[in-house]
mmCIF file of C-alpha atoms in Angstrom:
data_model
loop_
_atom_site.group_PDB
_atom_site.id
_atom_site.type_symbol
_atom_site.label_atom_id
_atom_site.label_comp_id
_atom_site.label_asym_id
_atom_site.label_seq_id
_atom_site.Cartn_x
_atom_site.Cartn_y
_atom_site.Cartn_z
ATOM 1 C CA MET A 956 0.081 0.034 -0.074
ATOM 2 C CA ALA A 957 1.451 3.393 -0.872
ATOM 3 C CA SER A 958 2.672 5.433 1.987
ATOM 4 C CA GLN A 959 0.150 7.838 3.256
ATOM 5 C CA THR A 960 0.082 10.334 6.446
ATOM 6 C CA VAL A 961 -2.658 8.827 8.618
ATOM 7 C CA LYS A 962 -2.799 9.567 12.403
ATOM 8 C CA LEU A 963 -5.388 8.483 15.036
ATOM 9 C CA LEU A 964 -6.126 10.658 17.828
ATOM 10 C CA GLY A 965 -7.528 8.009 20.571
ATOM 11 C CA PHE A 966 -8.265 7.089 24.324
ATOM 12 C CA TRP A 967 -6.513 4.070 25.774
ATOM 13 C CA VAL A 968 -9.976 2.472 26.820
ATOM 14 C CA SER A 969 -12.635 3.769 24.295
ATOM 15 C CA PRO A 970 -14.590 1.409 22.342
ATOM 16 C CA PHE A 971 -15.094 4.258 19.986
ATOM 17 C CA VAL A 972 -11.658 4.539 19.155
ATOM 18 C CA TYR A 973 -11.048 0.693 18.842
ATOM 19 C CA ARG A 974 -13.629 0.718 16.024
ATOM 20 C CA VAL A 975 -11.312 2.906 14.247
ATOM 21 C CA ILE A 976 -8.399 0.772 15.140
ATOM 22 C CA TRP A 977 -10.052 -2.673 13.851
ATOM 23 C CA ALA A 978 -11.176 -0.953 10.489
ATOM 24 C CA LEU A 979 -7.749 0.322 9.857
ATOM 25 C CA LYS A 980 -6.082 -3.001 10.739
ATOM 26 C CA PHE A 981 -8.503 -4.726 8.812
ATOM 27 C CA LYS A 982 -7.727 -2.625 5.789
ATOM 28 C CA GLY A 983 -3.939 -2.854 6.233
ATOM 29 C CA VAL A 984 -3.543 0.844 6.787
ATOM 30 C CA ASP A 985 -0.354 2.046 8.519
ATOM 31 C CA TYR A 986 -1.033 4.736 11.061
ATOM 32 C CA GLU A 987 0.417 6.774 13.857
ATOM 33 C CA TYR A 988 -1.546 6.394 17.058
ATOM 34 C CA ILE A 989 -1.595 9.448 19.278
ATOM 35 C CA ASP A 990 -3.232 8.827 22.926
ATOM 36 C CA GLU A 991 -5.227 11.692 24.444
ATOM 37 C CA ASP A 992 -5.939 12.491 28.025
ATOM 38 C CA ILE A 993 -9.502 13.002 27.606
ATOM 39 C CA TYR A 994 -9.529 14.926 31.195
ATOM 40 C CA ASN A 995 -6.894 17.210 29.902
ATOM 41 C CA LYS A 996 -7.811 17.785 26.183
ATOM 42 C CA SER A 997 -4.670 18.750 23.887
ATOM 43 C CA ALA A 998 -4.633 21.836 21.841
ATOM 44 C CA LEU A 999 -4.540 19.358 18.783
ATOM 45 C CA LEU A 1000 -7.652 17.471 19.893
ATOM 46 C CA LEU A 1001 -9.609 20.786 20.323
ATOM 47 C CA GLU A 1002 -8.470 22.093 16.988
ATOM 48 C CA LEU A 1003 -9.186 19.294 14.989
ATOM 49 C CA ASN A 1004 -12.406 18.379 16.528
ATOM 50 C CA PRO A 1005 -13.847 21.752 17.724
ATOM 51 C CA VAL A 1006 -17.428 20.913 17.579
ATOM 52 C CA HIS A 1007 -17.663 17.764 19.996
ATOM 53 C CA LYS A 1008 -14.222 17.754 21.342
ATOM 54 C CA LYS A 1009 -13.868 14.058 21.369
ATOM 55 C CA VAL A 1010 -12.026 11.119 20.124
ATOM 56 C CA PRO A 1011 -11.529 9.524 17.771
ATOM 57 C CA VAL A 1012 -10.276 11.871 15.283
ATOM 58 C CA LEU A 1013 -8.568 10.414 12.103
ATOM 59 C CA ILE A 1014 -6.065 12.555 10.226
ATOM 60 C CA HIS A 1015 -5.572 11.542 6.873
ATOM 61 C CA GLU A 1016 -3.241 13.644 4.652
ATOM 62 C CA ASP A 1017 -3.677 16.842 6.850
ATOM 63 C CA ARG A 1018 -7.495 16.399 6.670
ATOM 64 C CA ALA A 1019 -9.224 15.591 9.862
ATOM 65 C CA ILE A 1020 -12.578 13.472 10.339
ATOM 66 C CA ALA A 1021 -14.354 12.499 13.508
ATOM 67 C CA GLU A 1022 -17.004 10.400 14.930
ATOM 68 C CA SER A 1023 -16.309 6.366 15.012
ATOM 69 C CA PHE A 1024 -19.287 5.593 12.468
ATOM 70 C CA VAL A 1025 -18.330 8.243 10.030
ATOM 71 C CA LEU A 1026 -14.759 7.163 10.212
ATOM 72 C CA LEU A 1027 -15.783 3.546 9.574
ATOM 73 C CA GLU A 1028 -17.392 4.514 6.265
ATOM 74 C CA TYR A 1029 -14.704 6.974 5.413
ATOM 75 C CA ILE A 1030 -12.043 4.128 5.905
ATOM 76 C CA ASP A 1031 -14.293 1.869 3.856
ATOM 77 C CA GLU A 1032 -14.514 4.264 0.861
ATOM 78 C CA THR A 1033 -10.956 5.601 0.927
ATOM 79 C CA TRP A 1034 -9.280 2.192 1.280
ATOM 80 C CA LYS A 1035 -11.143 -0.273 -1.057
ATOM 81 C CA GLU A 1036 -9.316 -3.685 -0.096
ATOM 82 C CA ASN A 1037 -11.422 -5.802 2.264
ATOM 83 C CA PRO A 1038 -14.701 -4.099 2.107
ATOM 84 C CA LEU A 1039 -16.451 -3.528 5.350
ATOM 85 C CA LEU A 1040 -19.928 -2.804 4.162
ATOM 86 C CA PRO A 1041 -21.736 -5.181 1.823
ATOM 87 C CA ASN A 1042 -22.393 -4.339 -1.894
ATOM 88 C CA ASP A 1043 -26.208 -4.571 -1.705
ATOM 89 C CA PRO A 1044 -27.773 -1.368 -0.782
ATOM 90 C CA TYR A 1045 -30.494 -3.046 1.576
ATOM 91 C CA ASP A 1046 -27.983 -4.904 3.365
ATOM 92 C CA ARG A 1047 -25.620 -1.748 3.753
ATOM 93 C CA ALA A 1048 -28.535 0.091 5.314
ATOM 94 C CA MET A 1049 -29.544 -3.057 7.504
ATOM 95 C CA ALA A 1050 -25.938 -2.852 8.818
ATOM 96 C CA ARG A 1051 -25.990 1.042 9.423
ATOM 97 C CA PHE A 1052 -29.473 0.345 11.268
ATOM 98 C CA TRP A 1053 -28.106 -2.362 13.563
ATOM 99 C CA ALA A 1054 -25.152 -0.346 14.367
ATOM 100 C CA ARG A 1055 -27.111 2.543 15.300
ATOM 101 C CA PHE A 1056 -29.599 0.400 17.363
ATOM 102 C CA CYS A 1057 -26.771 -1.256 19.461
ATOM 103 C CA GLU A 1058 -25.235 2.058 20.131
ATOM 104 C CA GLU A 1059 -28.399 3.638 21.323
ATOM 105 C CA LYS A 1060 -29.964 0.669 22.915
ATOM 106 C CA VAL A 1061 -27.450 -1.554 24.201
ATOM 107 C CA LEU A 1062 -24.277 0.777 24.703
ATOM 108 C CA ASN A 1063 -25.778 3.680 26.160
ATOM 109 C CA ASN A 1064 -28.141 1.675 28.484
ATOM 110 C CA SER A 1065 -25.832 -0.483 29.835
ATOM 111 C CA PHE A 1066 -23.244 2.419 30.488
ATOM 112 C CA MET A 1067 -26.070 4.086 32.382
ATOM 113 C CA ALA A 1068 -26.608 0.839 34.492
ATOM 114 C CA LEU A 1069 -22.796 0.614 35.307
ATOM 115 C CA CYS A 1070 -22.832 4.240 36.358
ATOM 116 C CA LEU A 1071 -26.134 4.903 38.413
ATOM 117 C CA GLU A 1072 -26.135 4.393 42.203
ATOM 118 C CA GLU A 1073 -29.839 3.812 42.857
ATOM 119 C CA GLU A 1074 -30.830 0.133 42.645
ATOM 120 C CA GLU A 1075 -33.872 0.839 40.886
ATOM 121 C CA ASP A 1076 -32.393 2.961 38.289
ATOM 122 C CA ARG A 1077 -29.722 0.245 37.779
ATOM 123 C CA GLU A 1078 -32.463 -2.465 37.530
ATOM 124 C CA LYS A 1079 -34.204 -0.493 34.727
ATOM 125 C CA PHE A 1080 -31.294 0.080 32.533
ATOM 126 C CA VAL A 1081 -30.226 -3.622 32.927
ATOM 127 C CA LYS A 1082 -33.565 -4.433 31.871
ATOM 128 C CA LEU A 1083 -33.499 -1.986 29.066
ATOM 129 C CA THR A 1084 -30.264 -3.430 27.818
ATOM 130 C CA ILE A 1085 -31.452 -7.083 28.018
ATOM 131 C CA GLU A 1086 -34.406 -6.459 25.858
ATOM 132 C CA SER A 1087 -32.273 -4.740 23.156
ATOM 133 C CA LEU A 1088 -29.923 -7.592 23.409
ATOM 134 C CA GLU A 1089 -32.721 -10.051 22.609
ATOM 135 C CA LYS A 1090 -33.404 -8.229 19.243
ATOM 136 C CA ILE A 1091 -29.698 -8.779 18.570
ATOM 137 C CA GLU A 1092 -29.820 -12.611 19.462
ATOM 138 C CA GLU A 1093 -32.759 -12.733 17.140
ATOM 139 C CA GLU A 1094 -30.797 -11.204 14.109
ATOM 140 C CA LEU A 1095 -27.849 -13.725 14.904
ATOM 141 C CA LYS A 1096 -30.129 -16.543 14.812
ATOM 142 C CA LYS A 1097 -31.410 -15.613 11.632
ATOM 143 C CA LYS A 1098 -28.014 -15.031 10.085
ATOM 144 C CA LYS A 1099 -26.713 -18.472 11.177
ATOM 145 C CA SER A 1100 -23.210 -17.313 10.058
ATOM 146 C CA LYS A 1101 -20.029 -17.058 12.452
ATOM 147 C CA PHE A 1102 -19.823 -13.330 12.282
ATOM 148 C CA LEU A 1103 -22.609 -10.670 11.874
ATOM 149 C CA ALA A 1104 -21.177 -9.782 8.373
ATOM 150 C CA GLY A 1105 -21.307 -13.758 7.602
ATOM 151 C CA GLU A 1106 -18.244 -15.888 7.771
ATOM 152 C CA THR A 1107 -15.844 -13.138 7.878
ATOM 153 C CA ILE A 1108 -15.596 -9.883 9.963
ATOM 154 C CA GLY A 1109 -17.435 -6.688 8.551
ATOM 155 C CA TYR A 1110 -18.717 -3.371 9.372
ATOM 156 C CA LEU A 1111 -21.327 -4.534 11.823
ATOM 157 C CA ASP A 1112 -18.929 -6.778 13.735
ATOM 158 C CA ILE A 1113 -16.563 -3.809 13.891
ATOM 159 C CA ALA A 1114 -19.194 -1.378 14.929
ATOM 160 C CA MET A 1115 -20.736 -3.917 17.574
ATOM 161 C CA GLY A 1116 -17.362 -5.051 18.616
ATOM 162 C CA TRP A 1117 -17.070 -3.603 21.962
ATOM 163 C CA ILE A 1118 -19.653 -5.987 23.358
ATOM 164 C CA PRO A 1119 -17.371 -9.284 23.814
ATOM 165 C CA TYR A 1120 -15.006 -7.041 25.664
ATOM 166 C CA TRP A 1121 -16.234 -3.835 27.423
ATOM 167 C CA LEU A 1122 -19.786 -5.402 28.456
ATOM 168 C CA GLN A 1123 -18.158 -8.009 30.312
ATOM 169 C CA ILE A 1124 -16.017 -5.730 32.000
ATOM 170 C CA TRP A 1125 -18.830 -3.440 32.979
ATOM 171 C CA GLU A 1126 -20.596 -6.566 34.062
ATOM 172 C CA GLU A 1127 -17.490 -7.239 36.276
ATOM 173 C CA VAL A 1128 -17.024 -3.570 37.697
ATOM 174 C CA GLY A 1129 -20.800 -2.861 38.261
ATOM 175 C CA ASN A 1130 -21.509 -6.479 39.552
ATOM 176 C CA ILE A 1131 -24.436 -6.338 36.967
ATOM 177 C CA LYS A 1132 -25.340 -9.285 34.487
ATOM 178 C CA PHE A 1133 -26.326 -8.724 30.999
ATOM 179 C CA LEU A 1134 -25.355 -11.629 28.848
ATOM 180 C CA ASP A 1135 -26.295 -14.975 30.266
ATOM 181 C CA PRO A 1136 -24.959 -17.462 28.022
ATOM 182 C CA LEU A 1137 -27.973 -19.822 28.326
ATOM 183 C CA LYS A 1138 -30.388 -16.881 27.447
ATOM 184 C CA PHE A 1139 -28.212 -15.646 24.448
ATOM 185 C CA PRO A 1140 -26.444 -18.596 23.077
ATOM 186 C CA ALA A 1141 -25.820 -17.005 19.357
ATOM 187 C CA ILE A 1142 -24.375 -13.837 20.947
ATOM 188 C CA THR A 1143 -22.275 -15.796 23.185
ATOM 189 C CA ALA A 1144 -20.958 -17.882 20.196
ATOM 190 C CA TRP A 1145 -20.426 -14.527 18.256
ATOM 191 C CA ASN A 1146 -18.559 -13.008 21.169
ATOM 192 C CA ASN A 1147 -16.084 -16.248 21.261
ATOM 193 C CA ASN A 1148 -15.541 -15.716 17.482
ATOM 194 C CA MET A 1149 -14.852 -12.199 18.093
ATOM 195 C CA HIS A 1150 -12.501 -13.009 20.743
ATOM 196 C CA SER A 1151 -10.670 -15.412 18.871
ATOM 197 C CA HIS A 1152 -10.415 -13.328 16.128
ATOM 198 C CA PRO A 1153 -6.644 -11.966 15.725
ATOM 199 C CA LEU A 1154 -7.827 -8.384 14.504
ATOM 200 C CA ILE A 1155 -9.817 -8.254 17.530
ATOM 201 C CA ARG A 1156 -7.847 -10.279 20.165
ATOM 202 C CA GLU A 1157 -4.508 -8.478 19.348
ATOM 203 C CA ASN A 1158 -5.757 -5.198 19.211
ATOM 204 C CA LEU A 1159 -7.637 -4.611 22.739
ATOM 205 C CA PRO A 1160 -6.808 -2.000 25.769
ATOM 206 C CA PRO A 1161 -4.722 -3.913 28.483
ATOM 207 C CA ARG A 1162 -7.153 -5.528 30.779
ATOM 208 C CA ASP A 1163 -4.547 -5.328 33.618
ATOM 209 C CA LYS A 1164 -5.482 -1.653 34.242
ATOM 210 C CA SER A 1165 -8.552 -3.251 35.725
ATOM 211 C CA VAL A 1166 -6.113 -5.266 38.033
ATOM 212 C CA LEU A 1167 -4.348 -2.132 39.038
ATOM 213 C CA ASP A 1168 -7.309 0.046 39.848
ATOM 214 C CA ASN A 1169 -9.210 -2.610 41.756
ATOM 215 C CA SER A 1170 -6.001 -4.036 43.767
ATOM 216 C CA TYR A 1171 -5.304 -0.363 44.393
ATOM 217 C CA LEU A 1172 -8.878 0.228 45.698
ATOM 218 C CA ALA A 1173 -8.625 -2.828 47.710
ATOM 219 C CA LEU A 1174 -5.547 -1.378 49.433
ATOM 220 C CA CYS A 1175 -7.257 1.968 50.193
ATOM 221 C CA SER A 1176 -10.751 0.762 51.047
ATOM 222 C CA GLU A 1177 -11.772 1.258 54.777
ATOM 223 C CA GLU A 1178 -15.092 -0.711 54.781
ATOM 224 C CA GLU A 1179 -14.165 -4.533 54.879
ATOM 225 C CA GLU A 1180 -17.069 -5.231 52.629
ATOM 226 C CA ASP A 1181 -15.630 -2.915 50.332
ATOM 227 C CA ARG A 1182 -11.936 -4.168 50.192
ATOM 228 C CA GLU A 1183 -13.231 -7.693 49.630
ATOM 229 C CA LYS A 1184 -15.337 -6.851 46.837
ATOM 230 C CA PHE A 1185 -12.328 -5.034 45.273
ATOM 231 C CA VAL A 1186 -9.810 -7.960 46.108
ATOM 232 C CA LYS A 1187 -12.687 -10.474 44.482
ATOM 233 C CA LEU A 1188 -12.512 -8.099 41.467
ATOM 234 C CA THR A 1189 -8.753 -8.186 41.125
ATOM 235 C CA ILE A 1190 -8.273 -11.748 41.386
ATOM 236 C CA GLU A 1191 -11.165 -12.476 38.896
ATOM 237 C CA SER A 1192 -9.230 -10.320 36.348
ATOM 238 C CA LEU A 1193 -5.700 -11.855 37.398
ATOM 239 C CA GLU A 1194 -7.622 -15.286 36.374
ATOM 240 C CA LYS A 1195 -7.979 -13.972 32.749
ATOM 241 C CA ILE A 1196 -4.041 -13.029 32.886
ATOM 242 C CA GLU A 1197 -3.351 -16.656 34.196
ATOM 243 C CA GLU A 1198 -5.207 -18.220 31.622
ATOM 244 C CA GLU A 1199 -3.107 -16.121 28.787
ATOM 245 C CA LEU A 1200 0.169 -16.966 30.292
ATOM 246 C CA GLU A 1201 -0.729 -20.664 30.438
ATOM 247 C CA ARG A 1202 -1.858 -20.284 26.745
ATOM 248 C CA LYS A 1203 1.428 -18.794 26.247
ATOM 249 C CA LYS A 1204 3.764 -21.306 27.560
ATOM 250 C CA SER A 1205 6.716 -18.881 27.361
ATOM 251 C CA LYS A 1206 8.902 -17.186 29.922
ATOM 252 C CA PHE A 1207 7.490 -13.904 29.282
ATOM 253 C CA LEU A 1208 4.323 -12.409 27.991
ATOM 254 C CA ALA A 1209 6.092 -11.184 24.822
ATOM 255 C CA GLY A 1210 7.928 -14.669 24.314
ATOM 256 C CA GLU A 1211 11.510 -15.683 25.577
ATOM 257 C CA THR A 1212 12.403 -11.959 25.962
ATOM 258 C CA ILE A 1213 11.084 -9.114 27.687
ATOM 259 C CA GLY A 1214 8.252 -7.037 25.419
ATOM 260 C CA TYR A 1215 5.782 -4.196 25.513
ATOM 261 C CA LEU A 1216 3.219 -6.535 27.455
ATOM 262 C CA ASP A 1217 5.619 -7.343 30.323
ATOM 263 C CA ILE A 1218 6.792 -3.858 30.668
ATOM 264 C CA ALA A 1219 3.030 -2.404 30.842
ATOM 265 C CA MET A 1220 2.267 -5.082 33.188
ATOM 266 C CA GLY A 1221 5.453 -5.094 35.011
ATOM 267 C CA TRP A 1222 4.322 -3.149 38.279
ATOM 268 C CA ILE A 1223 2.365 -6.446 39.300
ATOM 269 C CA PRO A 1224 5.597 -8.469 40.546
ATOM 270 C CA TYR A 1225 6.745 -5.593 42.792
ATOM 271 C CA TRP A 1226 3.963 -3.128 43.682
ATOM 272 C CA LEU A 1227 1.030 -5.452 44.101
ATOM 273 C CA GLN A 1228 3.063 -7.623 46.546
ATOM 274 C CA ILE A 1229 3.863 -4.186 48.721
ATOM 275 C CA TRP A 1230 -0.069 -3.589 48.601
ATOM 276 C CA GLU A 1231 -0.697 -6.996 49.904
ATOM 277 C CA GLU A 1232 1.827 -6.338 52.547
ATOM 278 C CA VAL A 1233 0.621 -2.745 53.549
ATOM 279 C CA GLY A 1234 -3.204 -3.608 53.227
ATOM 280 C CA SER A 1235 -3.427 -6.990 54.843
ATOM 281 C CA ILE A 1236 -4.654 -8.507 51.898
ATOM 282 C CA LYS A 1237 -3.915 -11.563 49.866
ATOM 283 C CA ILE A 1238 -4.300 -11.570 46.300
ATOM 284 C CA LEU A 1239 -1.687 -13.451 44.750
ATOM 285 C CA ASP A 1240 -1.760 -17.200 45.643
ATOM 286 C CA PRO A 1241 1.018 -19.047 44.032
ATOM 287 C CA LEU A 1242 -0.950 -22.191 44.023
ATOM 288 C CA LYS A 1243 -4.132 -20.556 42.289
ATOM 289 C CA PHE A 1244 -1.834 -18.445 39.989
ATOM 290 C CA PRO A 1245 1.268 -20.814 38.992
ATOM 291 C CA ALA A 1246 1.951 -19.024 35.729
ATOM 292 C CA ILE A 1247 1.854 -15.451 37.003
ATOM 293 C CA THR A 1248 4.231 -16.434 40.107
ATOM 294 C CA ALA A 1249 6.590 -17.969 37.396
ATOM 295 C CA TRP A 1250 6.355 -14.863 35.240
ATOM 296 C CA ILE A 1251 6.693 -12.660 38.577
ATOM 297 C CA ASN A 1252 10.003 -14.608 39.212
ATOM 298 C CA SER A 1253 11.286 -14.453 35.748
ATOM 299 C CA MET A 1254 10.870 -10.587 35.826
ATOM 300 C CA LEU A 1255 12.147 -9.838 39.073
ATOM 301 C CA SER A 1256 15.422 -11.830 38.221
ATOM 302 C CA HIS A 1257 15.501 -9.938 34.851
ATOM 303 C CA PRO A 1258 18.726 -7.053 35.236
ATOM 304 C CA LEU A 1259 16.381 -4.743 33.302
ATOM 305 C CA ILE A 1260 13.471 -5.182 36.160
ATOM 306 C CA LYS A 1261 15.802 -5.811 39.389
ATOM 307 C CA GLU A 1262 18.242 -2.893 38.861
ATOM 308 C CA ASN A 1263 15.573 -0.459 38.234
ATOM 309 C CA LEU A 1264 13.047 -0.591 41.156
ATOM 310 C CA PRO A 1265 12.247 1.960 43.973
ATOM 311 C CA PRO A 1266 13.531 1.225 47.360
ATOM 312 C CA ARG A 1267 11.268 -1.180 49.051
ATOM 313 C CA ASP A 1268 11.330 0.308 52.435
ATOM 314 C CA LYS A 1269 10.400 3.852 50.991
ATOM 315 C CA SER A 1270 7.658 2.193 49.013
ATOM 316 C CA VAL A 1271 6.081 0.520 51.957
ATOM 317 C CA VAL A 1272 6.004 3.649 53.841
ATOM 318 C CA TYR A 1273 4.520 5.655 50.914
ATOM 319 C CA PHE A 1274 1.735 3.378 50.330
ATOM 320 C CA GLN A 1275 1.143 2.998 54.173
ATOM 321 C CA LYS A 1276 0.655 7.236 54.051
ATOM 322 C CA ARG A 1277 -1.542 6.881 50.808
ATOM 323 C CA ARG A 1278 -3.729 4.084 52.418
ATOM 324 C CA ILE A 1279 -4.599 6.718 55.115
ATOM 325 C CA GLU A 1280 -5.012 9.668 52.714
ATOM 326 C CA VAL A 1281 -7.022 8.073 49.849
ATOM 327 C CA PRO A 1282 -10.190 7.327 52.255
ATOM 328 C CA LYS A 1283 -10.225 10.869 53.517
ATOM 329 C CA ILE A 1284 -10.140 12.180 50.077
ATOM 330 C CA LEU A 1285 -13.089 9.766 48.766
ATOM 331 C CA LYS A 1286 -15.048 10.687 51.796
ATOM 332 C CA SER A 1287 -14.651 14.540 50.874
ATOM 333 C CA LYS A 1288 -15.529 13.678 47.383
ATOM 334 C CA LYS A 1289 -18.760 11.684 48.936
ATOM 335 C CA ILE A 1290 -19.813 14.664 50.819
ATOM 336 C CA LEU A 1291 -19.133 17.110 48.112
ATOM 337 C CA ILE A 1292 -21.332 14.993 45.829
ATOM 338 C CA SER A 1293 -24.160 14.798 48.492
ATOM 339 C CA GLN A 1294 -24.060 18.635 48.843
ATOM 340 C CA LEU A 1295 -24.357 19.016 45.010
ATOM 341 C CA LYS A 1296 -27.519 16.465 45.074
ATOM 342 C CA THR A 1297 -29.063 18.491 47.612
ATOM 343 C CA LEU A 1298 -28.452 21.664 45.781
ATOM 344 C CA ARG A 1299 -29.774 20.242 42.606
ATOM 345 C CA HIS A 1300 -33.057 19.226 44.261
ATOM 346 C CA GLN A 1301 -33.395 22.656 45.811
ATOM 347 C CA LEU A 1302 -32.787 24.371 42.284
ATOM 348 C CA GLN A 1303 -35.170 21.985 40.900
ATOM 349 C CA TYR A 1304 -37.893 22.796 43.522
ATOM 350 C CA GLU A 1305 -37.371 26.531 43.076
ATOM 351 C CA SER A 1306 -37.562 26.319 39.276
ATOM 352 C CA THR A 1307 -40.903 24.315 39.597
ATOM 353 C CA GLY A 1308 -42.218 26.953 42.032
ATOM 354 C CA SER A 1309 -41.159 29.902 40.036
ATOM 355 C CA GLY A 1310 -43.028 28.239 36.860
ATOM 356 C CA LEU A 1311 -46.574 28.095 38.648
#
């Protein structure tokens, strides 16, 4: 393929960004990835997407295009190899319809179920999500194919490709259940096909960030119930990493030498053990995680890692302090949120009263 200037502005965990990544990979397009801090947006992002100020943004030959669905079609029309959308106009229309349906009815509702605090509200959006998934289940059963596009991945698989990975993480984080394999056998089979496809499997955000976040919350939570919850979530995530290491059967995650993934997850061998010590919690049982334990030993004995670690005694003291400070910060945030909710109710009441 002729050399072209292609850049993608994204955010490491955004399912919208990964749609574009998968499409570019599917087409064999070389591109430069620029990770954005969406909480501190760069001048470049604000310049290139002044309307929505969001990722993803694709830069192609100095022209910027935004919005993931728009980008999928732009990529498909610009690079003709491996078409994403079907040739038939009706089939194209149906692919677009189901992509939008999934976005509006599954993604939005499931994310609301994850984020809402009130149990009644959460249950409402879980119910709405499941009802929408039932429609997709029917569609998959009608197709009787490996993927939504047929026997190979296409536009609709990429558009809905967030489900196999993100929805399961939201279930885990929110302690909610959307996808019962017995209720959704067709979606479950499609999930498995998507997970096992190299295009998807090799281009997903690092799941270990959920290990980091949950284990740190386990360290810092004051309430025993919260600590147990986050320990459980951490262990469940580590089980996935254990499976991956067992599958690889190599010294390191990258093979017989250290690579990107080993470095990205390299905090586990050192920091996680310190957090266990400081928090009096147990996450890494060598009997339960033999592959991770072997990897940890390989990492800690490697000169690159062994000779470049912070002093253990200072690290222990630092995290002992953080363990005291973080709950105070979280408590302050909860008080502030409560005050803001009270203020919101007051404003709503005053607004209603003034309109009478």
